[in-house]
PDB file of C-alpha atoms in Angstrom:
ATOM      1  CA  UNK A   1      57.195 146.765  71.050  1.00 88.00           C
ATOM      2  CA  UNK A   2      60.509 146.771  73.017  1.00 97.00           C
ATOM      3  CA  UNK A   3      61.701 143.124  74.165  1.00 98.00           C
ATOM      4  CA  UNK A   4      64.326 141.854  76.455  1.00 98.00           C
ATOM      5  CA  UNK A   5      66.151 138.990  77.854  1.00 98.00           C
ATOM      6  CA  UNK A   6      67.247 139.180  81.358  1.00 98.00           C
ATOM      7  CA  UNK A   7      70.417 136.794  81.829  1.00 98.00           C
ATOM      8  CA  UNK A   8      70.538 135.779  85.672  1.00 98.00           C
ATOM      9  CA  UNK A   9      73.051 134.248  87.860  1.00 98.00           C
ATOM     10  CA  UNK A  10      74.269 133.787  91.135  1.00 97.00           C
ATOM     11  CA  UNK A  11      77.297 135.538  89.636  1.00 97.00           C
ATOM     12  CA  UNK A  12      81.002 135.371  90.047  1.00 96.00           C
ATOM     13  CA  UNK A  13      83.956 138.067  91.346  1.00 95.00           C
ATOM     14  CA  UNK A  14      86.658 135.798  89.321  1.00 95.00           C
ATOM     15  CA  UNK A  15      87.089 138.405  85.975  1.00 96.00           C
ATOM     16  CA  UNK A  16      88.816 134.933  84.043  1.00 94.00           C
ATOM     17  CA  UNK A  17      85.539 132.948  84.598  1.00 95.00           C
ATOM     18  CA  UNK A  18      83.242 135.420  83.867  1.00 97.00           C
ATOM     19  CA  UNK A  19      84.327 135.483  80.612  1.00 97.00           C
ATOM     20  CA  UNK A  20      84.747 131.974  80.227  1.00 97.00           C
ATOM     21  CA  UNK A  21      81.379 131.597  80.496  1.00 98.00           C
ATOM     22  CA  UNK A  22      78.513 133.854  81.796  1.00 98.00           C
ATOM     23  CA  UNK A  23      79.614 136.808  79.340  1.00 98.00           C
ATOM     24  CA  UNK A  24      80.039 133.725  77.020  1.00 98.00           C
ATOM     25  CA  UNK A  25      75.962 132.885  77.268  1.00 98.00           C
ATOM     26  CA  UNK A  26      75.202 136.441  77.072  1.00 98.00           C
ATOM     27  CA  UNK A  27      77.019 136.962  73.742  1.00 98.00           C
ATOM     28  CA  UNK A  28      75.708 133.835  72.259  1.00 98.00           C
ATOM     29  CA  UNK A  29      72.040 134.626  73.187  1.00 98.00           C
ATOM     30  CA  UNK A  30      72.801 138.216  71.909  1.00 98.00           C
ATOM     31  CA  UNK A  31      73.811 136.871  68.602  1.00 98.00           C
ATOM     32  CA  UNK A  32      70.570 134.510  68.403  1.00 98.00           C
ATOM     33  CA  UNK A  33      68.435 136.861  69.225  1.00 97.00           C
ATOM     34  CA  UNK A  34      70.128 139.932  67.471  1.00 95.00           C
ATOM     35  CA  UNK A  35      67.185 141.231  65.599  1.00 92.00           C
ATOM     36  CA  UNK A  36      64.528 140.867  68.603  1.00 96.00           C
ATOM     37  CA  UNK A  37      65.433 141.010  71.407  1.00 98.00           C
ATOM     38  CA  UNK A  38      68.263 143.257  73.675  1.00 98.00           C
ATOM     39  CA  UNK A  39      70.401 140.970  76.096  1.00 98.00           C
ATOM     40  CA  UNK A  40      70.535 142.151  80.065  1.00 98.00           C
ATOM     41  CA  UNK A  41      72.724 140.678  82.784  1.00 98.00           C
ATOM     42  CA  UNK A  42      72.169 140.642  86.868  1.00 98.00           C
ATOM     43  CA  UNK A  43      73.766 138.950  89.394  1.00 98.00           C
ATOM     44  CA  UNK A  44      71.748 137.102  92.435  1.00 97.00           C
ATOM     45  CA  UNK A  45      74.290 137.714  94.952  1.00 97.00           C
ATOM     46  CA  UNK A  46      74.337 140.637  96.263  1.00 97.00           C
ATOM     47  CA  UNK A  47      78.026 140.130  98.186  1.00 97.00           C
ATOM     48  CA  UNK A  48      79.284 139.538  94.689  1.00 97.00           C
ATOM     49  CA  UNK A  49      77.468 142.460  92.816  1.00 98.00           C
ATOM     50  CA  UNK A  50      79.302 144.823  96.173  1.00 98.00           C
ATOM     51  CA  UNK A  51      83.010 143.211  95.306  1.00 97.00           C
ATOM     52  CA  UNK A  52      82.525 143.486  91.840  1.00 97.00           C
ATOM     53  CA  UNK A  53      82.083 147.224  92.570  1.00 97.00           C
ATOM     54  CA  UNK A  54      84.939 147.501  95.246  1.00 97.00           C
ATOM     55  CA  UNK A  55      87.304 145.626  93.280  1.00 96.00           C
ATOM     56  CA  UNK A  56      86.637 146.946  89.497  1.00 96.00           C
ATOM     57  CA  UNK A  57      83.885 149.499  89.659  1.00 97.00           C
ATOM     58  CA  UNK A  58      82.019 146.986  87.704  1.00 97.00           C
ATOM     59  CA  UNK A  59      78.562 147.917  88.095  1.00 97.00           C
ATOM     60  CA  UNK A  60      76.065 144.478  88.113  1.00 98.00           C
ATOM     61  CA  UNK A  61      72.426 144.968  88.548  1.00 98.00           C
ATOM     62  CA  UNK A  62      70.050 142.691  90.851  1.00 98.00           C
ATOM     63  CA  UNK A  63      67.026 141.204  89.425  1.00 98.00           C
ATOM     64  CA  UNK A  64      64.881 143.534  91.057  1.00 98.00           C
ATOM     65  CA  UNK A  65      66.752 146.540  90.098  1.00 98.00           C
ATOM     66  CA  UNK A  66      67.273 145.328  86.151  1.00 98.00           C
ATOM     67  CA  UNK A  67      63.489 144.815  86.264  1.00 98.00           C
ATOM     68  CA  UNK A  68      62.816 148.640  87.401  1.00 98.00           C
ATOM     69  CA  UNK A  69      65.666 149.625  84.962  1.00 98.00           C
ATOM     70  CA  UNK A  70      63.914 147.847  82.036  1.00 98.00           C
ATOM     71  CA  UNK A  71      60.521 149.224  82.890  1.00 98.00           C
ATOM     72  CA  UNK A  72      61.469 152.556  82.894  1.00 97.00           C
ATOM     73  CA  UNK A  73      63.789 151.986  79.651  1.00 97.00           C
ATOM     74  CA  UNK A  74      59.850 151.226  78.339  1.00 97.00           C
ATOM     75  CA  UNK A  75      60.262 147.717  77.767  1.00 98.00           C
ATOM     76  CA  UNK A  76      56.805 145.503  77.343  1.00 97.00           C
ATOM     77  CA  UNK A  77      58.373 142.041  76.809  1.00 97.00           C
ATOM     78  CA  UNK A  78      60.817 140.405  79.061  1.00 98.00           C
ATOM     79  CA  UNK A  79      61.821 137.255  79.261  1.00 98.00           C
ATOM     80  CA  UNK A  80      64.148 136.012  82.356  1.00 98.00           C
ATOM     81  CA  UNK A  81      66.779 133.557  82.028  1.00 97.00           C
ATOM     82  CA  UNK A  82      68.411 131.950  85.041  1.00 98.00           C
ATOM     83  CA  UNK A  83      71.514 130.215  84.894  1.00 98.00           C
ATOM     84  CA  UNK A  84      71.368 128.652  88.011  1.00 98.00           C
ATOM     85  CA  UNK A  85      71.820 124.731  88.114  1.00 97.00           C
ATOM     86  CA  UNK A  86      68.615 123.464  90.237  1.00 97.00           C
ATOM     87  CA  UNK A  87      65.739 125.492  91.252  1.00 96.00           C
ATOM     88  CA  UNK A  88      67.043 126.616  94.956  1.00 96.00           C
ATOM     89  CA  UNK A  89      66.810 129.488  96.941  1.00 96.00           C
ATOM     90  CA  UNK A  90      68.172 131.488  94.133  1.00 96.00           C
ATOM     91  CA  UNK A  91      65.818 130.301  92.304  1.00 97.00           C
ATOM     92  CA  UNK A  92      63.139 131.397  94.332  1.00 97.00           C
ATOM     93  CA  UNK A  93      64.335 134.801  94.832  1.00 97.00           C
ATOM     94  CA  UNK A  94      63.928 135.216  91.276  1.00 97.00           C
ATOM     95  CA  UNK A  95      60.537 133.899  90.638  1.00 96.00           C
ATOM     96  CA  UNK A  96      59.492 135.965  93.777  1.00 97.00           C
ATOM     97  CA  UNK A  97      61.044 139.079  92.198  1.00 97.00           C
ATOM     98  CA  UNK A  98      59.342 138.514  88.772  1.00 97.00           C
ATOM     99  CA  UNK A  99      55.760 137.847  90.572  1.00 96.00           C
ATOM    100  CA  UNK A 100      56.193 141.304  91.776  1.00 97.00           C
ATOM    101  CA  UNK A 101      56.496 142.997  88.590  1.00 97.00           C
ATOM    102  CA  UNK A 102      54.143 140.718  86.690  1.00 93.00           C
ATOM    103  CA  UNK A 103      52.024 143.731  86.126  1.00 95.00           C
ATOM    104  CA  UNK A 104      54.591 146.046  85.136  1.00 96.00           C
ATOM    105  CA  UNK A 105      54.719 144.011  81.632  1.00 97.00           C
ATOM    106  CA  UNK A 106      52.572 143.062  78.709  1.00 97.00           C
ATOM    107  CA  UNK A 107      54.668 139.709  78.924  1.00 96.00           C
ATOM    108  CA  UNK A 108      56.995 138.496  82.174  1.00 97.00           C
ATOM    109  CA  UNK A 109      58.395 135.297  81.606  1.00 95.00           C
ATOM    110  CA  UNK A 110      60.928 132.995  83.747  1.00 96.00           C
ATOM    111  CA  UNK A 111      62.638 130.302  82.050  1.00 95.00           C
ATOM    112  CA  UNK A 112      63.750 126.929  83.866  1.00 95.00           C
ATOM    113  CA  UNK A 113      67.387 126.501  85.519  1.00 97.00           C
ATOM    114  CA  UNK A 114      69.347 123.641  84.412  1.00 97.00           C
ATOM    115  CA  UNK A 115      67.741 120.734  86.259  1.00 96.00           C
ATOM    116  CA  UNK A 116      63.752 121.377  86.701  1.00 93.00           C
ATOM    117  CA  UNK A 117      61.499 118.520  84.818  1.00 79.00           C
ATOM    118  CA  UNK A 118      61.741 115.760  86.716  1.00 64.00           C
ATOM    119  CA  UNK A 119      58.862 113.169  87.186  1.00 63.00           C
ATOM    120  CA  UNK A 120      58.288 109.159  86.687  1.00 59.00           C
ATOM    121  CA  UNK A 121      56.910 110.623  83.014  1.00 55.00           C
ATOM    122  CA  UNK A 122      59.461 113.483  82.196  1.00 56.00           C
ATOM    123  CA  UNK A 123      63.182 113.519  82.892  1.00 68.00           C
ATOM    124  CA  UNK A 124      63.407 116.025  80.320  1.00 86.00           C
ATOM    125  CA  UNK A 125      66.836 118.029  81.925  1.00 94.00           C
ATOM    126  CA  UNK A 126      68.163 114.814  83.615  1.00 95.00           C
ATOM    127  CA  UNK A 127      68.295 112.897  80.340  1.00 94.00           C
ATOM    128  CA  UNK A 128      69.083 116.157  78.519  1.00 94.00           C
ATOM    129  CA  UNK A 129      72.088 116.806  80.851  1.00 96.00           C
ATOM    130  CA  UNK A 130      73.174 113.824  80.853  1.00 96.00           C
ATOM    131  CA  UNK A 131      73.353 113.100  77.032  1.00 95.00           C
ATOM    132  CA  UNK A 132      75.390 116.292  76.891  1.00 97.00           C
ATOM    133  CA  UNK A 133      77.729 115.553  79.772  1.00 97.00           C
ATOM    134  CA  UNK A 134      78.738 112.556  77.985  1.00 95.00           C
ATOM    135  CA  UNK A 135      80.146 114.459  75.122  1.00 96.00           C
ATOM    136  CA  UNK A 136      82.275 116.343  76.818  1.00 96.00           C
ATOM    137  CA  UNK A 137      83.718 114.143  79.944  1.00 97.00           C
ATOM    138  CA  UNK A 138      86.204 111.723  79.376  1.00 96.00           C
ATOM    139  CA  UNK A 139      85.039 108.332  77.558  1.00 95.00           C
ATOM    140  CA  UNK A 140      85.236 105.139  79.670  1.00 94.00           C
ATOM    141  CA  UNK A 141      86.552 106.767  82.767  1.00 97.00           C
ATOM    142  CA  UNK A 142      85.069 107.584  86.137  1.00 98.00           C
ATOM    143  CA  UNK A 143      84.121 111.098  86.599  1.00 98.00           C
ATOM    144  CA  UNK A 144      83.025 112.985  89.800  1.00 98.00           C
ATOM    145  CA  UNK A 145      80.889 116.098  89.535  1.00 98.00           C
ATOM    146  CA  UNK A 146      80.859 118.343  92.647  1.00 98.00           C
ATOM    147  CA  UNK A 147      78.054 120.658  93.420  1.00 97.00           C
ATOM    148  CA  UNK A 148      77.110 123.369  95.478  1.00 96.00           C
ATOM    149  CA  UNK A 149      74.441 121.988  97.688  1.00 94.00           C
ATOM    150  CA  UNK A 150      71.909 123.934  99.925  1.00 94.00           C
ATOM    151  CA  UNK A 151      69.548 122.970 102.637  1.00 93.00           C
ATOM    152  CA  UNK A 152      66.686 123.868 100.220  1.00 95.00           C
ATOM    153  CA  UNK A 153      64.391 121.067  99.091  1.00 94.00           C
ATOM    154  CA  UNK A 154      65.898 121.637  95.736  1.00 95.00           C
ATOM    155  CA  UNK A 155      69.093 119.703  97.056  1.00 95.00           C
ATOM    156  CA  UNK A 156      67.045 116.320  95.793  1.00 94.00           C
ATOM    157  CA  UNK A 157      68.010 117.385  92.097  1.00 95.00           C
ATOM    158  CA  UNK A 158      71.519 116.319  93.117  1.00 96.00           C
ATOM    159  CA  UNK A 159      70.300 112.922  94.206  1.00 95.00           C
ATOM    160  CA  UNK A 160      68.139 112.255  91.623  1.00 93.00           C
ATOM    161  CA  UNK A 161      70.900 112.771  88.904  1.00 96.00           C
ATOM    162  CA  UNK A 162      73.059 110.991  90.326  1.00 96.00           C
ATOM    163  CA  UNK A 163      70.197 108.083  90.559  1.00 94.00           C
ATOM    164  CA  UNK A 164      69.307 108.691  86.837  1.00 94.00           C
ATOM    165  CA  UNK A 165      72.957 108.236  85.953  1.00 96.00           C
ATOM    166  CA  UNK A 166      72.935 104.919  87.543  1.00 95.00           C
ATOM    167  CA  UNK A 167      68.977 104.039  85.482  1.00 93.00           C
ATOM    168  CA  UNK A 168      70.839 104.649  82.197  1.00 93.00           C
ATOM    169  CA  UNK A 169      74.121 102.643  82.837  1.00 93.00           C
ATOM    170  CA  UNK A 170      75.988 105.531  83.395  1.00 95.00           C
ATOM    171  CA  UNK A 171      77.796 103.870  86.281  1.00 93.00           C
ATOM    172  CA  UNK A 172      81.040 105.398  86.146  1.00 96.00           C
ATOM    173  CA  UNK A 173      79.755 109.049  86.852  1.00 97.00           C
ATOM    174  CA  UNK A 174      79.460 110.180  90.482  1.00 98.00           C
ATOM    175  CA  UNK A 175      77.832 113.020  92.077  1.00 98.00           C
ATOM    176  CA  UNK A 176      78.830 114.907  95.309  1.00 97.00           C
ATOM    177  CA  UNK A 177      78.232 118.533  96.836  1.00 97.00           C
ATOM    178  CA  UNK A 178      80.165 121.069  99.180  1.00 95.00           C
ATOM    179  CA  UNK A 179      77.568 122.243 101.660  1.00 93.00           C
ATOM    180  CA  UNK A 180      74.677 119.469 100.768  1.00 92.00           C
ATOM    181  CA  UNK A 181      73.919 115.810 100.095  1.00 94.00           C
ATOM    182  CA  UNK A 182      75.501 114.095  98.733  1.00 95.00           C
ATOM    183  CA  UNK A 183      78.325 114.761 100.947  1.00 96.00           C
ATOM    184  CA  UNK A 184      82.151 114.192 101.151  1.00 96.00           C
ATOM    185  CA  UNK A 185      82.090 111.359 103.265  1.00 97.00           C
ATOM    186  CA  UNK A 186      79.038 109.711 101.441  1.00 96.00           C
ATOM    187  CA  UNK A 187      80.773 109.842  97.808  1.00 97.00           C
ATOM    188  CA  UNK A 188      83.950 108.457  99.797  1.00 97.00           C
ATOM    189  CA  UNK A 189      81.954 105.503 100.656  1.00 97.00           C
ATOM    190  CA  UNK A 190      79.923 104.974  97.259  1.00 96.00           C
ATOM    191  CA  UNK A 191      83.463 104.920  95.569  1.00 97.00           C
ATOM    192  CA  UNK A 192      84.957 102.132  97.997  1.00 96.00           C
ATOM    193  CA  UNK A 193      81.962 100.169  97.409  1.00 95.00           C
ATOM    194  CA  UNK A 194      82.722 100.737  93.266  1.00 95.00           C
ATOM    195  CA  UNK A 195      86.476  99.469  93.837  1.00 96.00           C
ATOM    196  CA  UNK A 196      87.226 102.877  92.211  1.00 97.00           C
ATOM    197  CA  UNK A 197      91.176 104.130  92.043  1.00 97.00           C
ATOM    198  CA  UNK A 198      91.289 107.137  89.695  1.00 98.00           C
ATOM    199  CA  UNK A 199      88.708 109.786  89.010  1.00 98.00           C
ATOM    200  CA  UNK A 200      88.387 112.782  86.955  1.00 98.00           C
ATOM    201  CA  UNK A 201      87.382 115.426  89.609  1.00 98.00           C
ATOM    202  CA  UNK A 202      85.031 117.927  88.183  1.00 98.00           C
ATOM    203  CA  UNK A 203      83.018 121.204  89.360  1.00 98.00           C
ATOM    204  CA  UNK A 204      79.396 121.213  88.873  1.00 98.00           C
ATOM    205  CA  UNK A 205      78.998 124.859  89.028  1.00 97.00           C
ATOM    206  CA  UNK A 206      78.054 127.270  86.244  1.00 98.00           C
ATOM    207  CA  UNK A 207      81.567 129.226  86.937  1.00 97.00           C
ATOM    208  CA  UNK A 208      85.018 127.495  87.831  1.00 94.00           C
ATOM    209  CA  UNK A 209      85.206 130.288  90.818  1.00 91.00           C
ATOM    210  CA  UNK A 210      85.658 130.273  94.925  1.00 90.00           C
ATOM    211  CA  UNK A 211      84.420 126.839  95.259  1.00 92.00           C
ATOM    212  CA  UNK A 212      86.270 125.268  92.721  1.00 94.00           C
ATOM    213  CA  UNK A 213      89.563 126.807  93.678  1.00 94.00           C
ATOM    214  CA  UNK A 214      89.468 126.713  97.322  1.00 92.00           C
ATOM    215  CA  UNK A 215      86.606 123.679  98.139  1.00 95.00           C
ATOM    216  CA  UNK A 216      87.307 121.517  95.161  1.00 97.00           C
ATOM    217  CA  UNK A 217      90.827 121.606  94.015  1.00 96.00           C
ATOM    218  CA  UNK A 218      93.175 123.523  96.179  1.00 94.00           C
ATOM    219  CA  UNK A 219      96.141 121.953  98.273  1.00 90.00           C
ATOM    220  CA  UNK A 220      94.385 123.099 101.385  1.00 86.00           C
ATOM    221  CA  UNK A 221      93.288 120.579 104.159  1.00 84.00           C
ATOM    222  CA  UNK A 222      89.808 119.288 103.425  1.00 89.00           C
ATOM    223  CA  UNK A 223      89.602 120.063  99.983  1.00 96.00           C
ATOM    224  CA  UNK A 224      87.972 117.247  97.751  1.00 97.00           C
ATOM    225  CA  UNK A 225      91.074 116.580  96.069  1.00 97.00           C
ATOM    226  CA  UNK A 226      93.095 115.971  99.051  1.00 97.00           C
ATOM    227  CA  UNK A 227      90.484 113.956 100.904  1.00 97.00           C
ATOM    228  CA  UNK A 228      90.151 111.718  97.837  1.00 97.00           C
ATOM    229  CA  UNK A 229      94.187 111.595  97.779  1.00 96.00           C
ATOM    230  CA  UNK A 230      93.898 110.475 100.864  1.00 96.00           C
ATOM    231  CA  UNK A 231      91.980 107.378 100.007  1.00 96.00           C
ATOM    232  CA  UNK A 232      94.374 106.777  97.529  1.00 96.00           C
ATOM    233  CA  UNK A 233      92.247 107.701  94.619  1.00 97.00           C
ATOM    234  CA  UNK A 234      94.012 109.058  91.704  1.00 97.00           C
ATOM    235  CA  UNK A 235      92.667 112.457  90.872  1.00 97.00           C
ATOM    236  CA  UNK A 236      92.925 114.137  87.394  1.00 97.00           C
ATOM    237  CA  UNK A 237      91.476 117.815  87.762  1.00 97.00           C
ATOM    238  CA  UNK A 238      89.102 118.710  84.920  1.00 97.00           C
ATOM    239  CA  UNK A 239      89.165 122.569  86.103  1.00 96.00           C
ATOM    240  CA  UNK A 240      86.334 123.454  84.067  1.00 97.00           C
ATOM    241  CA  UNK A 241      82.651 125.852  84.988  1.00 97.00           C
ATOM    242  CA  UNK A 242      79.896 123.984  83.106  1.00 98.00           C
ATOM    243  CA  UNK A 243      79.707 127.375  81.431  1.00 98.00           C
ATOM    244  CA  UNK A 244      82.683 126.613  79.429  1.00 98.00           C
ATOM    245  CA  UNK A 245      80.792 124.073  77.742  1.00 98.00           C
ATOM    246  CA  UNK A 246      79.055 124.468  74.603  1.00 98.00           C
ATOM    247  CA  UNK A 247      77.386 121.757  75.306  1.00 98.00           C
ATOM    248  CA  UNK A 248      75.541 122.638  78.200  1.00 98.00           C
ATOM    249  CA  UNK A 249      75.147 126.265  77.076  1.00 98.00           C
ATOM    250  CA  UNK A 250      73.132 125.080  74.764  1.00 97.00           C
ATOM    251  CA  UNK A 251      70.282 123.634  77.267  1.00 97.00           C
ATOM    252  CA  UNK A 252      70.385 126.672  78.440  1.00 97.00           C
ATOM    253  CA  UNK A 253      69.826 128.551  75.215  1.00 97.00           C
ATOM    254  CA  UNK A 254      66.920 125.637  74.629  1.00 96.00           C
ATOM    255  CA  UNK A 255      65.055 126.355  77.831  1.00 96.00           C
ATOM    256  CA  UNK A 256      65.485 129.908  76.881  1.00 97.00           C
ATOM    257  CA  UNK A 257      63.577 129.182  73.193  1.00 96.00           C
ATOM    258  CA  UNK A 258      61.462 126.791  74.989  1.00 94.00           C
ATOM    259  CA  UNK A 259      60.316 129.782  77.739  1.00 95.00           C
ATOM    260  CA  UNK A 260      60.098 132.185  74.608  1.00 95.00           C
ATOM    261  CA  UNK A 261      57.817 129.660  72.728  1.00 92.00           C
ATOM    262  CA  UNK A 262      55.510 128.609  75.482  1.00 88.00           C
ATOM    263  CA  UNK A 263      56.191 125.126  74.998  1.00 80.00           C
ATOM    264  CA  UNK A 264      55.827 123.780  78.120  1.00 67.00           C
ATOM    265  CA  UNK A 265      53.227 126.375  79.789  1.00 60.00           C
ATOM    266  CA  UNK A 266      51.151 124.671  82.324  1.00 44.00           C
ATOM    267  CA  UNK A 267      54.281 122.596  83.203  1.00 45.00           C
ATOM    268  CA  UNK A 268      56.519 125.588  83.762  1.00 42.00           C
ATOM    269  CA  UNK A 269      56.120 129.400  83.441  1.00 44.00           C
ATOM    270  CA  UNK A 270      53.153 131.187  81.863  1.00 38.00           C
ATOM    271  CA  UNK A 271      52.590 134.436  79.840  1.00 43.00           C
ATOM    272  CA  UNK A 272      51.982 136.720  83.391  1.00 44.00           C
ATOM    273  CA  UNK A 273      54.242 135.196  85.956  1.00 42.00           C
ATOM    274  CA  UNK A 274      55.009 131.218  87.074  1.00 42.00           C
ATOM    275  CA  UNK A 275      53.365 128.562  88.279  1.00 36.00           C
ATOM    276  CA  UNK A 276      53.579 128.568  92.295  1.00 32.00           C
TER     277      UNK A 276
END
């Protein structure tokens, strides 16, 4: 029986964080799984997947297309692996994607993004994120993670992380977005009302790519480090895709095992498909 693992994220056209940290993933999951399974990548972005191809003639499949590609390769398990950080609208795409070849498999299953569990009886990823985060962020000193944001429902994981932060006394760790809530002007406020004057200023993004260079740390008007600068917060950049940590590559290598194993069917995904 042939079985695969289909890597999947919203993908990047920066070469130097690729390899920092989705080809990264895909080489660790390759080793774990050496003698089972055979590792995939696609890209949910299509914009990306087209530069990648105008730029290097790097050719990236889409979900949709890997899928058709590893059913005609004769493939009978599959297991998908998103990389995204919350369950959004790329997210969706991909669950909506694998519901259409559900039937085109002995076994189609969809692991969890980053942040999924969440409940007043599970906050499996928040806690699970959160112990790792503090490994790897400076000890003792403010830190301020900054999203993508959407206007998809999903947008209340940032929210709720940042509230879970503040329920385990983790009160010196801040969370903001580009195009979402928490916004700009919102974290501005929550950090005069915290008497804060430095920060370590962090992306929250799988990849260290457009929106950490241009949104988050660039000299340009409007950027997050020159709006804080102009608060007269000191900023230390932390220029770092959460990719590049082992740390959190290893939740996602977990929800990958846990996906594989079935541990949390009837919470999550299930042998033919997801839950709606």
């Amino acid at each position: 029986m042939k079985k695969a693992i289909l890597i999947t994220s919203f993908g990047t056209s920066h070469l130097d964080t690729l390899d920092k940290t989705i080809v990264v993933i895909e080489k660790e999951v390759e080793e774990k799984y050496k003698n089972e399974y055979d590792v995939f990548r696609a890209f949910t972005s299509h914009m990306i997947i087209k530069s990648l191809k105008d730029k290097y003639d790097m050719n990236v499949m889409t979900p949709e297309e890997a899928l058709k590609n590893l059913k005609l390769c004769g493939y009978d398990e599959v297991v998908v692996q998103p990389l995204h950080i919350i369950p959004g609208e790329e997210y969706d795409y991909i669950k909506r994607v694998v519901n259409s070849y559900k039937e085109s498999f002995k076994s189609l299953i969809i692991g969890r993004p980053l942040l999924y569990f969440q409940s007043e009886e599970v906050n499996l990823d928040y806690d699970d994120l959160i112990d790792e985060l503090k490994k790897v962020m400076p000890k003792g000193e403010n830190v301020l993670l900054v999203g993508h944001g959407t206007n998809h429902p999903a947008s209340s994981c940032y929210g709720c992380l940042q509230n879970r932060f503040r329920e385990l006394d983790y009160d010196n760790a801040f969370v903001g977005t580009v195009e979402g809530y928490p916004s700009i002007e919102g974290v501005i406020k929550t950090l005069k009302k915290y008497n804060v004057k430095e920060i370590n200023l962090t992306p929250f993004l799988l990849v260290a790519g457009d929106h950490a260079k241009n949104d988050i740390f660039s000299e340009e008007e409007e950027s997050w480090y020159l709006r804080l600068k102009e608060e007269d917060i000191e900023v230390k950049k932390i220029f770092k895709g959460l990719g590049e940590y082992k740390e959190i590559r290893n939740i996602y290598l977990r929800h990958l095992e846990e996906a594989i194993s079935g541990k949390y069917e009837g919470m999550g995904e299930s042998k033919k498909g997801i839950m709606n």
